[in-house]
PDB file of C-alpha atoms (C1' of nucleotides) in Angstrom:
ATOM      1  CA  MET A 231      11.496 -10.685  -8.596  1.00  0.00           C
ATOM      2  CA  LYS A 232       8.361  -9.557  -6.808  1.00  0.00           C
ATOM      3  CA  TYR A 233       6.849  -6.134  -6.260  1.00  0.00           C
ATOM      4  CA  TRP A 234       5.390  -4.747  -3.048  1.00  0.00           C
ATOM      5  CA  LEU A 235       3.862  -1.743  -1.399  1.00  0.00           C
ATOM      6  CA  VAL A 236       4.533  -0.780   2.191  1.00  0.00           C
ATOM      7  CA  LYS A 237       2.775   1.939   4.152  1.00  0.00           C
ATOM      8  CA  ALA A 238       4.215   4.334   6.661  1.00  0.00           C
ATOM      9  CA  GLU A 239       2.880   7.457   8.271  1.00  0.00           C
ATOM     10  CA  PRO A 240       5.249  10.202   7.139  1.00  0.00           C
ATOM     11  CA  ASN A 241       4.898  12.120  10.401  1.00  0.00           C
ATOM     12  CA  CYS A 242       6.359   9.000  11.947  1.00  0.00           C
ATOM     13  CA  PHE A 243       8.691   7.714   9.240  1.00  0.00           C
ATOM     14  CA  SER A 244       8.747   9.209   5.746  1.00  0.00           C
ATOM     15  CA  ILE A 245      10.706   8.415   2.615  1.00  0.00           C
ATOM     16  CA  ASP A 246      12.957  11.357   3.456  1.00  0.00           C
ATOM     17  CA  ASP A 247      13.716   9.732   6.781  1.00  0.00           C
ATOM     18  CA  LEU A 248      14.658   6.559   4.930  1.00  0.00           C
ATOM     19  CA  ALA A 249      16.957   8.508   2.604  1.00  0.00           C
ATOM     20  CA  LYS A 250      18.672  10.022   5.661  1.00  0.00           C
ATOM     21  CA  GLU A 251      19.293   6.682   7.380  1.00  0.00           C
ATOM     22  CA  LYS A 252      22.736   5.197   7.646  1.00  0.00           C
ATOM     23  CA  LYS A 253      23.282   3.343   4.370  1.00  0.00           C
ATOM     24  CA  GLN A 254      19.780   4.603   3.484  1.00  0.00           C
ATOM     25  CA  THR A 255      18.473   1.395   4.999  1.00  0.00           C
ATOM     26  CA  THR A 256      16.113   0.635   7.872  1.00  0.00           C
ATOM     27  CA  HIS A 257      14.485  -2.360   9.479  1.00  0.00           C
ATOM     28  CA  TRP A 258      10.765  -2.431   8.846  1.00  0.00           C
ATOM     29  CA  ASP A 259       9.736  -3.135  12.427  1.00  0.00           C
ATOM     30  CA  GLY A 260       6.372  -2.923  14.113  1.00  0.00           C
ATOM     31  CA  VAL A 261       4.256  -4.923  11.666  1.00  0.00           C
ATOM     32  CA  ARG A 262       1.703  -6.687  13.886  1.00  0.00           C
ATOM     33  CA  ASN A 263      -0.620  -8.178  11.328  1.00  0.00           C
ATOM     34  CA  TYR A 264      -0.370 -11.837  10.366  1.00  0.00           C
ATOM     35  CA  GLN A 265      -1.109 -11.418   6.691  1.00  0.00           C
ATOM     36  CA  ALA A 266       1.477  -8.680   6.355  1.00  0.00           C
ATOM     37  CA  ARG A 267       3.985 -10.725   8.343  1.00  0.00           C
ATOM     38  CA  ASN A 268       3.421 -13.753   6.141  1.00  0.00           C
ATOM     39  CA  PHE A 269       4.168 -11.732   3.030  1.00  0.00           C
ATOM     40  CA  MET A 270       7.430 -10.556   4.554  1.00  0.00           C
ATOM     41  CA  ARG A 271       8.379 -13.924   5.992  1.00  0.00           C
ATOM     42  CA  ASP A 272       7.407 -16.166   3.093  1.00  0.00           C
ATOM     43  CA  GLU A 273       7.554 -14.172  -0.067  1.00  0.00           C
ATOM     44  CA  MET A 274       9.817 -11.152   0.155  1.00  0.00           C
ATOM     45  CA  ASN A 275      13.174 -11.777  -1.443  1.00  0.00           C
ATOM     46  CA  LEU A 276      16.370  -9.802  -1.483  1.00  0.00           C
ATOM     47  CA  GLY A 277      16.203  -7.176  -4.216  1.00  0.00           C
ATOM     48  CA  ASP A 278      12.411  -7.113  -4.545  1.00  0.00           C
ATOM     49  CA  LYS A 279      11.170  -3.644  -5.420  1.00  0.00           C
ATOM     50  CA  VAL A 280       8.883  -1.833  -3.007  1.00  0.00           C
ATOM     51  CA  ILE A 281       6.683   1.225  -3.330  1.00  0.00           C
ATOM     52  CA  PHE A 282       6.955   3.452  -0.272  1.00  0.00           C
ATOM     53  CA  TYR A 283       3.466   4.732   0.471  1.00  0.00           C
ATOM     54  CA  HIS A 284       2.576   7.601   2.785  1.00  0.00           C
ATOM     55  CA  SER A 285      -0.590   6.883   4.738  1.00  0.00           C
ATOM     56  CA  ASN A 286      -2.417   9.247   7.048  1.00  0.00           C
ATOM     57  CA  ALA A 287      -0.805  12.083   5.143  1.00  0.00           C
ATOM     58  CA  GLU A 288      -1.937  15.175   3.323  1.00  0.00           C
ATOM     59  CA  PRO A 289      -2.320  13.932   0.692  1.00  0.00           C
ATOM     60  CA  PRO A 290      -1.833  10.195   1.086  1.00  0.00           C
ATOM     61  CA  GLY A 291       0.038   8.617  -1.817  1.00  0.00           C
ATOM     62  CA  ALA A 292       3.040   6.804  -3.262  1.00  0.00           C
ATOM     63  CA  ALA A 293       6.241   8.644  -2.371  1.00  0.00           C
ATOM     64  CA  GLY A 294       8.998   6.610  -3.965  1.00  0.00           C
ATOM     65  CA  VAL A 295      10.740   3.303  -4.393  1.00  0.00           C
ATOM     66  CA  CYS A 296      12.858   1.176  -2.120  1.00  0.00           C
ATOM     67  CA  GLU A 297      14.030  -2.422  -2.187  1.00  0.00           C
ATOM     68  CA  VAL A 298      14.384  -5.389   0.115  1.00  0.00           C
ATOM     69  CA  ALA A 299      17.918  -5.283   1.566  1.00  0.00           C
ATOM     70  CA  LYS A 300      17.583  -8.180   4.007  1.00  0.00           C
ATOM     71  CA  GLU A 301      15.100 -11.018   4.097  1.00  0.00           C
ATOM     72  CA  ALA A 302      12.838 -11.735   7.067  1.00  0.00           C
ATOM     73  CA  TYR A 303      14.302 -12.037  10.552  1.00  0.00           C
ATOM     74  CA  PRO A 304      12.775 -11.648  14.026  1.00  0.00           C
ATOM     75  CA  ASP A 305      11.399  -8.222  14.874  1.00  0.00           C
ATOM     76  CA  PHE A 306      13.336  -7.487  18.052  1.00  0.00           C
ATOM     77  CA  THR A 307      11.084  -4.583  19.016  1.00  0.00           C
ATOM     78  CA  ALA A 308       8.501  -7.217  20.015  1.00  0.00           C
ATOM     79  CA  PHE A 309      10.861  -8.416  22.798  1.00  0.00           C
ATOM     80  CA  ASP A 310      11.276  -5.030  24.458  1.00  0.00           C
ATOM     81  CA  PRO A 311       8.648  -4.191  27.098  1.00  0.00           C
ATOM     82  CA  GLU A 312       9.586  -0.529  26.732  1.00  0.00           C
ATOM     83  CA  ASP A 313       8.884  -0.543  23.019  1.00  0.00           C
ATOM     84  CA  GLN A 314       5.611   0.695  21.620  1.00  0.00           C
ATOM     85  CA  HIS A 315       5.341  -2.500  19.584  1.00  0.00           C
ATOM     86  CA  TYR A 316       6.143  -4.839  22.471  1.00  0.00           C
ATOM     87  CA  ASP A 317       4.244  -8.124  22.244  1.00  0.00           C
ATOM     88  CA  PRO A 318       4.665 -10.692  25.035  1.00  0.00           C
ATOM     89  CA  LYS A 319       3.433 -13.412  22.653  1.00  0.00           C
ATOM     90  CA  SER A 320       6.719 -13.172  20.796  1.00  0.00           C
ATOM     91  CA  LYS A 321       9.551 -15.027  22.503  1.00  0.00           C
ATOM     92  CA  LYS A 322      13.205 -14.928  21.562  1.00  0.00           C
ATOM     93  CA  ASP A 323      13.267 -18.678  21.023  1.00  0.00           C
ATOM     94  CA  SER A 324      10.034 -18.618  19.001  1.00  0.00           C
ATOM     95  CA  PRO A 325       9.573 -15.174  17.526  1.00  0.00           C
ATOM     96  CA  CYS A 326       6.071 -14.358  16.456  1.00  0.00           C
ATOM     97  CA  TRP A 327       6.823 -11.224  14.459  1.00  0.00           C
ATOM     98  CA  MET A 328       9.258 -10.745  11.629  1.00  0.00           C
ATOM     99  CA  MET A 329      10.666  -7.836   9.681  1.00  0.00           C
ATOM    100  CA  VAL A 330      12.782  -7.162   6.631  1.00  0.00           C
ATOM    101  CA  ASP A 331      15.295  -4.427   5.902  1.00  0.00           C
ATOM    102  CA  ILE A 332      14.463  -1.963   3.179  1.00  0.00           C
ATOM    103  CA  LYS A 333      16.827   0.327   1.337  1.00  0.00           C
ATOM    104  CA  PHE A 334      16.083   3.651  -0.303  1.00  0.00           C
ATOM    105  CA  VAL A 335      16.131   3.603  -4.106  1.00  0.00           C
ATOM    106  CA  LYS A 336      14.526   6.858  -5.168  1.00  0.00           C
ATOM    107  CA  LYS A 337      12.002   9.446  -4.215  1.00  0.00           C
ATOM    108  CA  PHE A 338       9.441  10.284  -6.889  1.00  0.00           C
ATOM    109  CA  SER A 339       9.853  13.767  -8.344  1.00  0.00           C
ATOM    110  CA  ARG A 340       6.178  14.156  -7.522  1.00  0.00           C
ATOM    111  CA  LEU A 341       4.094  12.289  -4.975  1.00  0.00           C
ATOM    112  CA  VAL A 342       1.464  10.127  -6.665  1.00  0.00           C
ATOM    113  CA  PRO A 343      -1.685  10.923  -4.692  1.00  0.00           C
ATOM    114  CA  LEU A 344      -4.122   8.210  -3.709  1.00  0.00           C
ATOM    115  CA  ASP A 345      -6.967   9.765  -5.693  1.00  0.00           C
ATOM    116  CA  GLU A 346      -4.911   9.505  -8.908  1.00  0.00           C
ATOM    117  CA  ILE A 347      -4.223   5.864  -8.143  1.00  0.00           C
ATOM    118  CA  LYS A 348      -7.932   5.351  -7.561  1.00  0.00           C
ATOM    119  CA  SER A 349      -8.912   6.986 -10.818  1.00  0.00           C
ATOM    120  CA  ASN A 350      -6.296   5.197 -12.955  1.00  0.00           C
ATOM    121  CA  LYS A 351      -7.984   2.335 -14.794  1.00  0.00           C
ATOM    122  CA  LYS A 352      -4.812   0.239 -14.783  1.00  0.00           C
ATOM    123  CA  LEU A 353      -4.630   0.370 -10.996  1.00  0.00           C
ATOM    124  CA  GLN A 354      -8.210  -0.538 -10.121  1.00  0.00           C
ATOM    125  CA  LYS A 355      -7.283  -4.045  -9.053  1.00  0.00           C
ATOM    126  CA  MET A 356      -4.697  -2.988  -6.503  1.00  0.00           C
ATOM    127  CA  ARG A 357      -5.422  -4.053  -2.956  1.00  0.00           C
ATOM    128  CA  LEU A 358      -4.574  -0.532  -1.943  1.00  0.00           C
ATOM    129  CA  VAL A 359      -7.749   0.818  -3.515  1.00  0.00           C
ATOM    130  CA  GLN A 360     -10.036  -1.995  -2.474  1.00  0.00           C
ATOM    131  CA  PRO A 361     -12.494  -0.790   0.149  1.00  0.00           C
ATOM    132  CA  GLY A 362     -11.384  -1.228   3.705  1.00  0.00           C
ATOM    133  CA  ASN A 363      -7.954  -2.597   2.979  1.00  0.00           C
ATOM    134  CA  ARG A 364      -5.654  -1.865   5.849  1.00  0.00           C
ATOM    135  CA  LEU A 365      -2.729  -4.121   5.090  1.00  0.00           C
ATOM    136  CA  SER A 366       0.557  -2.336   5.677  1.00  0.00           C
ATOM    137  CA  VAL A 367       2.530  -4.732   3.469  1.00  0.00           C
ATOM    138  CA  MET A 368       0.946  -5.957   0.253  1.00  0.00           C
ATOM    139  CA  PRO A 369       1.954  -7.436  -3.082  1.00  0.00           C
ATOM    140  CA  VAL A 370       1.708  -5.349  -6.251  1.00  0.00           C
ATOM    141  CA  GLU A 371       1.714  -6.560  -9.859  1.00  0.00           C
ATOM    142  CA  LYS A 372       4.694  -5.672 -12.041  1.00  0.00           C
ATOM    143  CA  ASP A 373       2.629  -3.575 -14.427  1.00  0.00           C
ATOM    144  CA  GLU A 374       0.960  -1.755 -11.535  1.00  0.00           C
ATOM    145  CA  PHE A 375       4.350  -1.040 -10.044  1.00  0.00           C
ATOM    146  CA  GLU A 376       5.629   0.308 -13.342  1.00  0.00           C
ATOM    147  CA  GLU A 377       2.524   2.421 -13.860  1.00  0.00           C
ATOM    148  CA  ILE A 378       2.968   4.118 -10.490  1.00  0.00           C
ATOM    149  CA  VAL A 379       6.653   4.720 -11.155  1.00  0.00           C
ATOM    150  CA  LYS A 380       5.680   6.321 -14.457  1.00  0.00           C
ATOM    151  CA  MET A 381       3.125   8.543 -12.701  1.00  0.00           C
ATOM    152  CA  GLY A 382       5.753   9.659 -10.215  1.00  0.00           C
ATOM    153  CA  ARG A 383       8.227  10.848 -12.802  1.00  0.00           C
TER     154      ARG A 383
ATOM    155  C1'  DG B 270     -11.521  14.353  15.131  1.00  0.00           C
ATOM    156  C1'  DC B 271     -14.875  11.172  13.092  1.00  0.00           C
ATOM    157  C1'  DC B 272     -16.069   6.846  11.797  1.00  0.00           C
ATOM    158  C1'  DA B 273     -16.297   2.635   8.731  1.00  0.00           C
ATOM    159  C1'  DA B 274     -14.015  -1.505   8.060  1.00  0.00           C
ATOM    160  C1'  DC B 275     -11.925  -5.145   9.768  1.00  0.00           C
ATOM    161  C1'  DG B 276      -8.671  -7.948  12.819  1.00  0.00           C
ATOM    162  C1'  DT B 277      -8.129  -9.734  17.433  1.00  0.00           C
ATOM    163  C1'  DT B 278      -9.542 -11.151  21.932  1.00  0.00           C
ATOM    164  C1'  DG B 279     -11.877 -13.618  25.287  1.00  0.00           C
ATOM    165  C1'  DG B 280     -16.139 -15.315  27.580  1.00  0.00           C
ATOM    166  C1'  DC B 281     -19.187 -18.799  26.995  1.00  0.00           C
TER     167       DC B 281
ATOM    168  C1'  DG C 299     -16.240 -22.520  17.602  1.00  0.00           C
ATOM    169  C1'  DC C 300     -19.351 -18.491  17.994  1.00  0.00           C
ATOM    170  C1'  DC C 301     -19.712 -13.797  18.390  1.00  0.00           C
ATOM    171  C1'  DA C 302     -19.785  -9.343  20.955  1.00  0.00           C
ATOM    172  C1'  DA C 303     -16.621  -6.080  22.459  1.00  0.00           C
ATOM    173  C1'  DC C 304     -12.769  -3.726  21.632  1.00  0.00           C
ATOM    174  C1'  DG C 305      -8.669  -1.755  19.259  1.00  0.00           C
ATOM    175  C1'  DT C 306      -6.460  -0.135  15.096  1.00  0.00           C
ATOM    176  C1'  DT C 307      -6.087   1.730  10.540  1.00  0.00           C
ATOM    177  C1'  DG C 308      -6.429   5.309   7.574  1.00  0.00           C
ATOM    178  C1'  DG C 309      -9.300   8.245   4.428  1.00  0.00           C
ATOM    179  C1'  DC C 310     -11.876  12.137   4.834  1.00  0.00           C
TER     180       DC C 310
END
DNA sequence: GCCAACGTTGGC
DNA sequence: GCCAACGTTGGC
């Protein structure tokens, strides 16, 4: 079992939106970064736990927990010229971009703001708080995951 | 809205 | 294969 963090802009798609989805599940489309794709494609397994992080928010921070509900498959939004995430590089017979499905598990009773994550000694090593890290899908250590869950209670 | 950091693109 | 230009991310 692995642990992850995914980012979304809540004015675009928040954890509440995820909770309102049919079956509380959505496909995590639109990732157009190779490193993030590789994590999803190669390492994310069914049932892995995922922190749902709100970026570009006031305040930014960890909003809750979800889990991988379907392992990597082609991101069909890349095939649609009308879609905002359309990418002509990705062909149906050789898809360039992949996505997973994620399912809502719980919303934290309080949002864990980024500055608390930054100032927590146990979380200093997280990629999230490394300068200039813009990955939208990143691995998290088990103890880091558990620490954030504890902070969100 | 600004801007630093960093990934991607494309000319050479 | 280098690297400048450009686009995107995301905190502030």
